[in-house]
Amino acid sequence: MIGNAEPVARPTVLVVDDENGPREAFRLVLEDHFNVLTAASGPAALDVLRENPVDIVTLDLMMPLLSGVETLKRIRQIDPDVEVVIVSALPQRDVTSQCVQLRAFEILAKPFSRVEILSAAKRASTRRNDRRRAQQSAAPPTRRPGEVG
């Protein structure tokens, strides 16, 4: 901690993929820089989001039970400001346009490199932090009881 600055918390990433291999690959790539949570389905991801503060979600599009697009719609209802990186082996134009309309941060096409994953997560984290700072500076200052302005 420097001076009176608050300690910077590590951002949290939720990795959502119905396949264990990609979930683990993402976890291994991201765990040195982020707190990493995982979910094997859309419904499980929504449960995690309701119970934990999450900064970034990596979301596979092709999943059983609840599609990636439907999961993204519900994520926006729970936390409209979370950054979402879409991951897909076969991104289709109509599906990707829906993701853009739902404010997906980025769409990564499989296969991708470690560097691409980490870079997308870091950029999403920066955007999330910038947005938070902007919201805090725009908010009126809070006063303590008895404090005169």
mmCIF file of C-alpha atoms in Angstrom:
data_model
loop_
_atom_site.group_PDB
_atom_site.id
_atom_site.type_symbol
_atom_site.label_atom_id
_atom_site.label_comp_id
_atom_site.label_asym_id
_atom_site.label_seq_id
_atom_site.Cartn_x
_atom_site.Cartn_y
_atom_site.Cartn_z
ATOM 1 C CA MET A 1 0.000 0.000 0.000
ATOM 2 C CA ILE A 2 1.358 3.430 -0.962
ATOM 3 C CA GLY A 3 0.449 6.419 1.170
ATOM 4 C CA ASN A 4 -3.277 6.485 1.894
ATOM 5 C CA ALA A 5 -4.195 4.528 -1.221
ATOM 6 C CA GLU A 6 -6.386 1.502 -0.735
ATOM 7 C CA PRO A 7 -4.826 -1.840 -1.661
ATOM 8 C CA VAL A 8 -5.719 -2.851 -5.192
ATOM 9 C CA ALA A 9 -7.772 -6.034 -5.200
ATOM 10 C CA ARG A 10 -7.082 -8.625 -7.843
ATOM 11 C CA PRO A 11 -9.848 -8.650 -10.424
ATOM 12 C CA THR A 12 -12.028 -11.742 -10.541
ATOM 13 C CA VAL A 13 -12.668 -13.648 -13.762
ATOM 14 C CA LEU A 14 -15.463 -16.177 -14.158
ATOM 15 C CA VAL A 15 -14.635 -18.776 -16.819
ATOM 16 C CA VAL A 16 -17.767 -20.377 -18.291
ATOM 17 C CA ASP A 17 -17.388 -23.387 -20.570
ATOM 18 C CA ASP A 18 -19.168 -26.728 -20.636
ATOM 19 C CA GLU A 19 -15.890 -28.505 -21.485
ATOM 20 C CA ASN A 20 -13.365 -29.077 -18.721
ATOM 21 C CA GLY A 21 -10.301 -28.715 -20.995
ATOM 22 C CA PRO A 22 -10.932 -25.106 -22.030
ATOM 23 C CA ARG A 23 -12.032 -24.175 -18.489
ATOM 24 C CA GLU A 24 -8.773 -25.492 -17.070
ATOM 25 C CA ALA A 25 -6.697 -23.897 -19.841
ATOM 26 C CA PHE A 26 -8.232 -20.496 -19.091
ATOM 27 C CA ARG A 27 -7.752 -20.980 -15.357
ATOM 28 C CA LEU A 28 -4.071 -21.830 -15.813
ATOM 29 C CA VAL A 29 -3.454 -18.838 -18.081
ATOM 30 C CA LEU A 30 -5.290 -16.346 -15.878
ATOM 31 C CA GLU A 31 -4.586 -17.470 -12.303
ATOM 32 C CA ASP A 32 -1.282 -15.589 -11.963
ATOM 33 C CA HIS A 33 -3.036 -12.265 -12.608
ATOM 34 C CA PHE A 34 -6.662 -12.769 -11.544
ATOM 35 C CA ASN A 35 -8.835 -14.574 -9.047
ATOM 36 C CA VAL A 36 -10.462 -17.258 -11.184
ATOM 37 C CA LEU A 37 -13.866 -18.844 -10.686
ATOM 38 C CA THR A 38 -15.279 -21.454 -13.059
ATOM 39 C CA ALA A 39 -18.695 -22.683 -14.130
ATOM 40 C CA ALA A 40 -19.627 -25.598 -16.394
ATOM 41 C CA SER A 41 -22.943 -24.177 -17.630
ATOM 42 C CA GLY A 42 -24.940 -21.001 -18.074
ATOM 43 C CA PRO A 43 -27.158 -21.664 -15.048
ATOM 44 C CA ALA A 44 -24.091 -22.392 -12.885
ATOM 45 C CA ALA A 45 -22.471 -19.155 -14.099
ATOM 46 C CA LEU A 46 -25.542 -17.155 -13.118
ATOM 47 C CA ASP A 47 -25.443 -18.701 -9.643
ATOM 48 C CA VAL A 48 -21.769 -17.756 -9.281
ATOM 49 C CA LEU A 49 -22.515 -14.177 -10.400
ATOM 50 C CA ARG A 50 -25.326 -13.835 -7.872
ATOM 51 C CA GLU A 51 -23.036 -14.967 -5.045
ATOM 52 C CA ASN A 52 -19.684 -13.344 -5.971
ATOM 53 C CA PRO A 53 -18.423 -10.006 -7.223
ATOM 54 C CA VAL A 54 -17.043 -10.692 -10.711
ATOM 55 C CA ASP A 55 -15.200 -8.232 -12.966
ATOM 56 C CA ILE A 56 -14.832 -10.271 -16.155
ATOM 57 C CA VAL A 57 -16.623 -13.278 -17.625
ATOM 58 C CA THR A 58 -15.198 -15.455 -20.379
ATOM 59 C CA LEU A 59 -18.225 -17.100 -21.940
ATOM 60 C CA ASP A 60 -18.395 -19.993 -24.386
ATOM 61 C CA LEU A 61 -21.214 -19.544 -26.897
ATOM 62 C CA MET A 62 -22.033 -23.182 -27.582
ATOM 63 C CA MET A 63 -23.296 -24.774 -24.382
ATOM 64 C CA PRO A 64 -26.173 -27.090 -23.525
ATOM 65 C CA LEU A 65 -28.939 -26.049 -21.101
ATOM 66 C CA LEU A 66 -28.545 -22.332 -21.741
ATOM 67 C CA SER A 67 -26.806 -20.905 -24.809
ATOM 68 C CA GLY A 68 -24.031 -18.378 -24.477
ATOM 69 C CA VAL A 69 -26.250 -15.626 -25.889
ATOM 70 C CA GLU A 70 -29.071 -16.392 -23.447
ATOM 71 C CA THR A 71 -26.542 -16.582 -20.608
ATOM 72 C CA LEU A 72 -25.157 -13.184 -21.662
ATOM 73 C CA LYS A 73 -28.675 -11.681 -21.606
ATOM 74 C CA ARG A 74 -29.155 -12.937 -18.047
ATOM 75 C CA ILE A 75 -25.669 -11.815 -16.994
ATOM 76 C CA ARG A 76 -26.634 -8.285 -18.057
ATOM 77 C CA GLN A 77 -29.699 -8.478 -15.787
ATOM 78 C CA ILE A 78 -27.552 -9.478 -12.814
ATOM 79 C CA ASP A 79 -24.606 -7.155 -13.464
ATOM 80 C CA PRO A 80 -24.918 -4.775 -16.416
ATOM 81 C CA ASP A 81 -21.319 -3.564 -16.007
ATOM 82 C CA VAL A 82 -19.389 -6.840 -15.922
ATOM 83 C CA GLU A 83 -17.038 -7.192 -18.915
ATOM 84 C CA VAL A 84 -17.774 -10.275 -21.023
ATOM 85 C CA VAL A 85 -15.307 -11.901 -23.418
ATOM 86 C CA ILE A 86 -17.093 -14.293 -25.774
ATOM 87 C CA VAL A 87 -15.286 -17.471 -26.775
ATOM 88 C CA SER A 88 -16.419 -19.552 -29.717
ATOM 89 C CA ALA A 89 -15.090 -22.160 -32.129
ATOM 90 C CA LEU A 90 -17.654 -21.192 -34.764
ATOM 91 C CA PRO A 91 -18.745 -17.598 -34.287
ATOM 92 C CA GLN A 92 -21.736 -16.954 -36.559
ATOM 93 C CA ARG A 93 -22.410 -13.438 -37.776
ATOM 94 C CA ASP A 94 -25.963 -13.226 -36.382
ATOM 95 C CA VAL A 95 -24.886 -14.586 -33.015
ATOM 96 C CA THR A 96 -21.864 -12.308 -32.763
ATOM 97 C CA SER A 97 -24.013 -9.293 -33.666
ATOM 98 C CA GLN A 98 -26.349 -10.206 -30.773
ATOM 99 C CA CYS A 99 -23.326 -10.366 -28.475
ATOM 100 C CA VAL A 100 -22.181 -6.932 -29.630
ATOM 101 C CA GLN A 101 -25.680 -5.536 -28.980
ATOM 102 C CA LEU A 102 -25.446 -7.018 -25.492
ATOM 103 C CA ARG A 103 -22.159 -5.139 -25.014
ATOM 104 C CA ALA A 104 -19.730 -8.050 -25.167
ATOM 105 C CA PHE A 105 -16.241 -6.653 -24.680
ATOM 106 C CA GLU A 106 -14.575 -8.894 -27.244
ATOM 107 C CA ILE A 107 -15.155 -12.063 -29.245
ATOM 108 C CA LEU A 108 -12.293 -14.577 -29.397
ATOM 109 C CA ALA A 109 -12.426 -17.298 -32.025
ATOM 110 C CA LYS A 110 -10.998 -20.687 -31.045
ATOM 111 C CA PRO A 111 -8.205 -21.645 -31.261
ATOM 112 C CA PHE A 112 -6.435 -18.752 -29.617
ATOM 113 C CA SER A 113 -3.137 -18.280 -27.861
ATOM 114 C CA ARG A 114 -2.278 -17.738 -24.218
ATOM 115 C CA VAL A 115 -1.268 -14.204 -25.096
ATOM 116 C CA GLU A 116 -4.680 -13.468 -26.677
ATOM 117 C CA ILE A 117 -6.549 -14.764 -23.623
ATOM 118 C CA LEU A 118 -4.426 -12.843 -21.147
ATOM 119 C CA SER A 119 -4.455 -9.687 -23.256
ATOM 120 C CA ALA A 120 -8.250 -9.707 -23.612
ATOM 121 C CA ALA A 121 -8.704 -10.236 -19.855
ATOM 122 C CA LYS A 122 -6.270 -7.445 -18.962
ATOM 123 C CA ARG A 123 -7.899 -4.996 -21.376
ATOM 124 C CA ALA A 124 -11.349 -5.916 -20.042
ATOM 125 C CA SER A 125 -10.094 -5.370 -16.497
ATOM 126 C CA THR A 126 -8.695 -1.959 -17.421
ATOM 127 C CA ARG A 127 -12.000 -0.943 -18.988
ATOM 128 C CA ARG A 128 -13.921 -2.137 -15.920
ATOM 129 C CA ASN A 129 -11.620 -0.131 -13.624
ATOM 130 C CA ASP A 130 -11.843 2.977 -15.825
ATOM 131 C CA ARG A 131 -15.645 2.774 -15.799
ATOM 132 C CA ARG A 132 -15.711 2.396 -12.001
ATOM 133 C CA ARG A 133 -13.436 5.425 -11.534
ATOM 134 C CA ALA A 134 -15.619 7.482 -13.871
ATOM 135 C CA GLN A 135 -18.766 6.488 -11.970
ATOM 136 C CA GLN A 136 -17.141 7.319 -8.622
ATOM 137 C CA SER A 137 -15.934 10.728 -9.780
ATOM 138 C CA ALA A 138 -19.395 11.528 -11.208
ATOM 139 C CA ALA A 139 -21.173 10.570 -7.983
ATOM 140 C CA PRO A 140 -21.877 13.359 -5.510
ATOM 141 C CA PRO A 141 -19.603 13.261 -2.474
ATOM 142 C CA THR A 142 -21.062 11.536 0.543
ATOM 143 C CA ARG A 143 -21.096 13.323 3.847
ATOM 144 C CA ARG A 144 -20.862 11.808 7.241
ATOM 145 C CA PRO A 145 -23.622 12.511 9.757
ATOM 146 C CA GLY A 146 -23.000 15.892 11.382
ATOM 147 C CA GLU A 147 -20.514 16.975 8.704
ATOM 148 C CA VAL A 148 -21.070 20.465 7.343
ATOM 149 C CA GLY A 149 -20.447 21.061 3.602
#
